[in-house]
Tab-separated table of C-alpha atoms in Angstrom:
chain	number	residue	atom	x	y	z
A	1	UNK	CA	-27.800	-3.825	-39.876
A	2	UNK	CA	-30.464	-1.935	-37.764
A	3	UNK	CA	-29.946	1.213	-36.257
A	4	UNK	CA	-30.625	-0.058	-32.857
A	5	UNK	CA	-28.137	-3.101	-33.396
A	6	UNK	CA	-25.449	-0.695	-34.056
A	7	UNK	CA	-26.745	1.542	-31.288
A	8	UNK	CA	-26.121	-1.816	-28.826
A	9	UNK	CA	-23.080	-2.809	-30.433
A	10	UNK	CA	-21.717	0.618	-30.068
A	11	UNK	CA	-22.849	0.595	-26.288
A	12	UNK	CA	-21.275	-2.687	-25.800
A	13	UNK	CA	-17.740	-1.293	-27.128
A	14	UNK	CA	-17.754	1.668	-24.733
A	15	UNK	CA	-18.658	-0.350	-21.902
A	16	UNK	CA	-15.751	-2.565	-22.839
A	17	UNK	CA	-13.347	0.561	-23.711
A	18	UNK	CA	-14.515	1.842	-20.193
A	19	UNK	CA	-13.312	-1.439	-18.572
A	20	UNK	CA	-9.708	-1.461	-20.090
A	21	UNK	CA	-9.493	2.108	-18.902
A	22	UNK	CA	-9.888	1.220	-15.329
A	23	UNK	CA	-6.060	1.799	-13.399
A	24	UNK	CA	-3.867	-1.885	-13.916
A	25	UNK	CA	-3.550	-1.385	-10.310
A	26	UNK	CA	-7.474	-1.651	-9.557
A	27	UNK	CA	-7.856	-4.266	-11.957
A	28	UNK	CA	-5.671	-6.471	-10.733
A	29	UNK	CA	-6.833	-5.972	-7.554
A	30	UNK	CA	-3.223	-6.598	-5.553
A	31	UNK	CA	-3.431	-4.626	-2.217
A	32	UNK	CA	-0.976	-1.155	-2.444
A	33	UNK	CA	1.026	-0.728	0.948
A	34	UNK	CA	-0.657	2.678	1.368
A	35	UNK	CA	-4.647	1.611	1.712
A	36	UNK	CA	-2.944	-1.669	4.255
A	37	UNK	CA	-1.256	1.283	6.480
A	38	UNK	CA	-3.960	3.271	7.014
A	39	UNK	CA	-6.619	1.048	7.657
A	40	UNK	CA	-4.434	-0.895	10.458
A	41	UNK	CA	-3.066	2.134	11.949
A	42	UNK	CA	-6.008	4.318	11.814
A	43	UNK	CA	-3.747	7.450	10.076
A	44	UNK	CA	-6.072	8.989	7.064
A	45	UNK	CA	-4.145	10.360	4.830
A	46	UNK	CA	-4.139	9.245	1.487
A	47	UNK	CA	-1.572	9.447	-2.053
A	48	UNK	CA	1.514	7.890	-2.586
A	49	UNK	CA	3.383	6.633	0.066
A	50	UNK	CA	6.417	9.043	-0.017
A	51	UNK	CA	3.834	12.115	0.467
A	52	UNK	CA	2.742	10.862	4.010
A	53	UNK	CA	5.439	12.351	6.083
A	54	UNK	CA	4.517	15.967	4.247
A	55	UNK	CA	1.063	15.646	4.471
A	56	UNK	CA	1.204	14.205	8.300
A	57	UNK	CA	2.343	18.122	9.523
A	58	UNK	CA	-0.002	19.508	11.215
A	59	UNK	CA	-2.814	16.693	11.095
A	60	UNK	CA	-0.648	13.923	13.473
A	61	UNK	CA	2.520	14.357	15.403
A	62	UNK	CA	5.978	12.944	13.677
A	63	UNK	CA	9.066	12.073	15.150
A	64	UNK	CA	12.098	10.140	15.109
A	65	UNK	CA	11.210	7.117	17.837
A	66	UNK	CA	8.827	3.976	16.687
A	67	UNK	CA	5.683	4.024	18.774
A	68	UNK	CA	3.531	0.777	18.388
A	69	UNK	CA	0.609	1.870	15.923
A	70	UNK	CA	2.854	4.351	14.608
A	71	UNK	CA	3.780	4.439	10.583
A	72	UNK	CA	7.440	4.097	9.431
A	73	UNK	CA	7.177	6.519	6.410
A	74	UNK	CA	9.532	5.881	3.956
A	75	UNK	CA	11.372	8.063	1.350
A	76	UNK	CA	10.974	7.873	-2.426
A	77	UNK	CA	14.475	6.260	-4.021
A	78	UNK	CA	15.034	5.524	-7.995
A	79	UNK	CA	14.556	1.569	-6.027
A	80	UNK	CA	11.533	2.440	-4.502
A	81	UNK	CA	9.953	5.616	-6.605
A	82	UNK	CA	6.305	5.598	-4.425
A	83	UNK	CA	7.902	5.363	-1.113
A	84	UNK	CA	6.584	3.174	1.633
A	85	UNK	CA	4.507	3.162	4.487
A	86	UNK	CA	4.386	0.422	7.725
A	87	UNK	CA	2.958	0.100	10.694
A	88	UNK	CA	4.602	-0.774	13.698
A	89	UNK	CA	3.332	-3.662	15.205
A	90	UNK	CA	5.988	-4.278	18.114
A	91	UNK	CA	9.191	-2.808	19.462
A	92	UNK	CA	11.692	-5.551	19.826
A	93	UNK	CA	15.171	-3.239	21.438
A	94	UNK	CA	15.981	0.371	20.570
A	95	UNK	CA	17.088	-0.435	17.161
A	96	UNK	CA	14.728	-3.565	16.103
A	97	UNK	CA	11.108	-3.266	15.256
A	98	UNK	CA	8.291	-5.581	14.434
A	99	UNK	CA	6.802	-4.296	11.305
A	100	UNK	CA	2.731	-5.019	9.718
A	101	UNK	CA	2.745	-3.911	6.144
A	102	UNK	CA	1.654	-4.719	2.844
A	103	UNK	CA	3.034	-4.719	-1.281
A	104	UNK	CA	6.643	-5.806	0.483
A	105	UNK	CA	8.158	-9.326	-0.298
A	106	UNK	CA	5.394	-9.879	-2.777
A	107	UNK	CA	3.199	-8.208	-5.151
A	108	UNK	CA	-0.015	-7.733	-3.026
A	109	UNK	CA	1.161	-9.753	-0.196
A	110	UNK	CA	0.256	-9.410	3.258
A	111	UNK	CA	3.145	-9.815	6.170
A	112	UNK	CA	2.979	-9.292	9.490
A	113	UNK	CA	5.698	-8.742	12.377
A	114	UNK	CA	8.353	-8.746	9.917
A	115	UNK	CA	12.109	-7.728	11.832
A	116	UNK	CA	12.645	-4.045	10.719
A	117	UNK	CA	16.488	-2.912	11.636
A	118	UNK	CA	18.084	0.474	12.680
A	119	UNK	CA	20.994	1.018	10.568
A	120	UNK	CA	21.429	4.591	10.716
A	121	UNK	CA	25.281	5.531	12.012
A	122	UNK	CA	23.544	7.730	14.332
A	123	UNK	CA	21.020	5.113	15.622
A	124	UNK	CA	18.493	7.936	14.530
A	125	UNK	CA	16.553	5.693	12.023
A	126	UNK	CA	16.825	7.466	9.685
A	127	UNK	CA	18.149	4.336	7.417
A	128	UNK	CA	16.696	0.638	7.621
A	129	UNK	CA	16.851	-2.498	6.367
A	130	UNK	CA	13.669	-5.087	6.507
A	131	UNK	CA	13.023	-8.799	6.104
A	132	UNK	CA	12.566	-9.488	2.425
A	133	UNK	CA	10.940	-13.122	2.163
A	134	UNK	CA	12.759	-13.915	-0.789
A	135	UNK	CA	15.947	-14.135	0.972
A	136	UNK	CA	14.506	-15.406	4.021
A	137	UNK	CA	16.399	-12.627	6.146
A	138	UNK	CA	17.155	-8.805	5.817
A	139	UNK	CA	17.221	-7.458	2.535
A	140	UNK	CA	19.938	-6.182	1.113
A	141	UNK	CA	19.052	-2.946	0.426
A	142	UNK	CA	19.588	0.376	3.061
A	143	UNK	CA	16.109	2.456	2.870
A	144	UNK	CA	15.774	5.794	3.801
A	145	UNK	CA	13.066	6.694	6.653
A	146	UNK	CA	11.171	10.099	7.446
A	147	UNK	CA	10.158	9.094	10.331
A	148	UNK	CA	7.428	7.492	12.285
A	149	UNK	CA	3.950	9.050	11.932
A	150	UNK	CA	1.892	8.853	15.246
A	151	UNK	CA	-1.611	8.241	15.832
A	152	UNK	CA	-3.609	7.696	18.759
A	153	UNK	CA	-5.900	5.078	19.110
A	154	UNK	CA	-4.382	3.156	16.558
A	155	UNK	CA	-5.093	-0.807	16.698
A	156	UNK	CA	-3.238	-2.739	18.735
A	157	UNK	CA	-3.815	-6.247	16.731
A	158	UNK	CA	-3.879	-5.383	13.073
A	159	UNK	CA	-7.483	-5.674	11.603
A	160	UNK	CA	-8.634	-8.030	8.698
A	161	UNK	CA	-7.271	-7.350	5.474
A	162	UNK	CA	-8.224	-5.147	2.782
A	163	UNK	CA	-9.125	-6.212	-0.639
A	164	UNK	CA	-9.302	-4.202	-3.627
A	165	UNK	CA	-12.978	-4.167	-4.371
A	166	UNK	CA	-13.802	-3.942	-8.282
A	167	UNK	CA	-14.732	-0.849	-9.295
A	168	UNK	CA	-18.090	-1.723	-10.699
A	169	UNK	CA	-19.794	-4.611	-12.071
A	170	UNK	CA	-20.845	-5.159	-15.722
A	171	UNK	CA	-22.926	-7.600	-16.928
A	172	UNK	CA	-23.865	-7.135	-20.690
A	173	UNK	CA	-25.260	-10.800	-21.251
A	174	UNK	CA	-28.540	-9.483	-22.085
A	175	UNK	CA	-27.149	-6.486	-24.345
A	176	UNK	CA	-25.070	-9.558	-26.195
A	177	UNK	CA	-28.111	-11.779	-26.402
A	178	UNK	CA	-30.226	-8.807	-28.107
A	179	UNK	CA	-27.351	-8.032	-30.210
A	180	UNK	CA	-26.500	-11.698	-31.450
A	181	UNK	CA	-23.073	-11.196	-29.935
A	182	UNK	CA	-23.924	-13.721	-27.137
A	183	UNK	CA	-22.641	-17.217	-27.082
């Protein structure tokens, strides 16, 4: 075998090793609550979802109350270890929200106005439980809440979807032709 064949096939494993190396998350290309959040609600901060209430001090006024076009930020739990971020899409009564959020009900999925309820003893929200598709109602589960992150100017009408883009493209047909690797 030539030098330059094993130069090409050696090129053509990298470029594969480089591929597999790429985050399961961006491969797959399923849509992460946190990207969803901050593109409808116009909030840029970035990192797991349980770091947004920390890193909102300072850059965007926090507080108890849902605002629409504000974020619900929710806390980390051993069910939910990245948190959670929503946007508010609609206040329904003092205790009942509309929410717009992705990664939910499904991996990757997409809802909007989804019922979001006040459970907190206090009325404080400071626990909630939202509409889980699967059981066509309220989930089950009590979540924790920071708060609601505020932002002004945020959408009113939730904009298109994101999509995970792929990271690059790679296109080694001519690398496999040279190399006698191609079909």
């Amino acid at each position: 075998m030539s030098l330059q064949a094993v130069t090409a096939r050696f090129a053509l494993l990298a470029a594969l090793c480089l591929a597999m190396a790429t985050p399961a998350q961006a491969r797959s290309g399923f849509l992460q609550c946190v990207p969803f959040a901050r593109q409808v609600s116009g909030i840029d901060i970035r990192g797991n979802a349980w770091t947004w209430w920390d890193q909102a001090a300072g850059r965007y006024e926090r507080g108890g109350q849902p605002k629409v076009g504000s974020v619900m930020s929710f806390k980390r739990t051993g069910r939910n270890p990245y948190g959670h971020v929503a946007m508010v899409s609609k206040i329904v009564s003092e205790r009942e929200v509309l929410l717009t959020h992705a990664n939910w009900s499904y991996r990757g999925g997409i809802e909007r106005n989804v019922r979001a309820v006040d459970v907190s003893a206090a009325g404080d929200w400071s626990e909630v439980k939202v509409w889980y598709a699967p059981n066509g109602g309220l989930g089950t589960t009590v979540f924790p809440v920071n708060g609601f992150i505020y932002s002004d100017g945020a959408p009113e009408e939730p904009a298109e979807p994101v999509t995970a883009p792929p990271l690059f493209k790679l296109d080694m047909t001519a690398l496999a032709e040279k190399t006698g690797l191609g079909g």
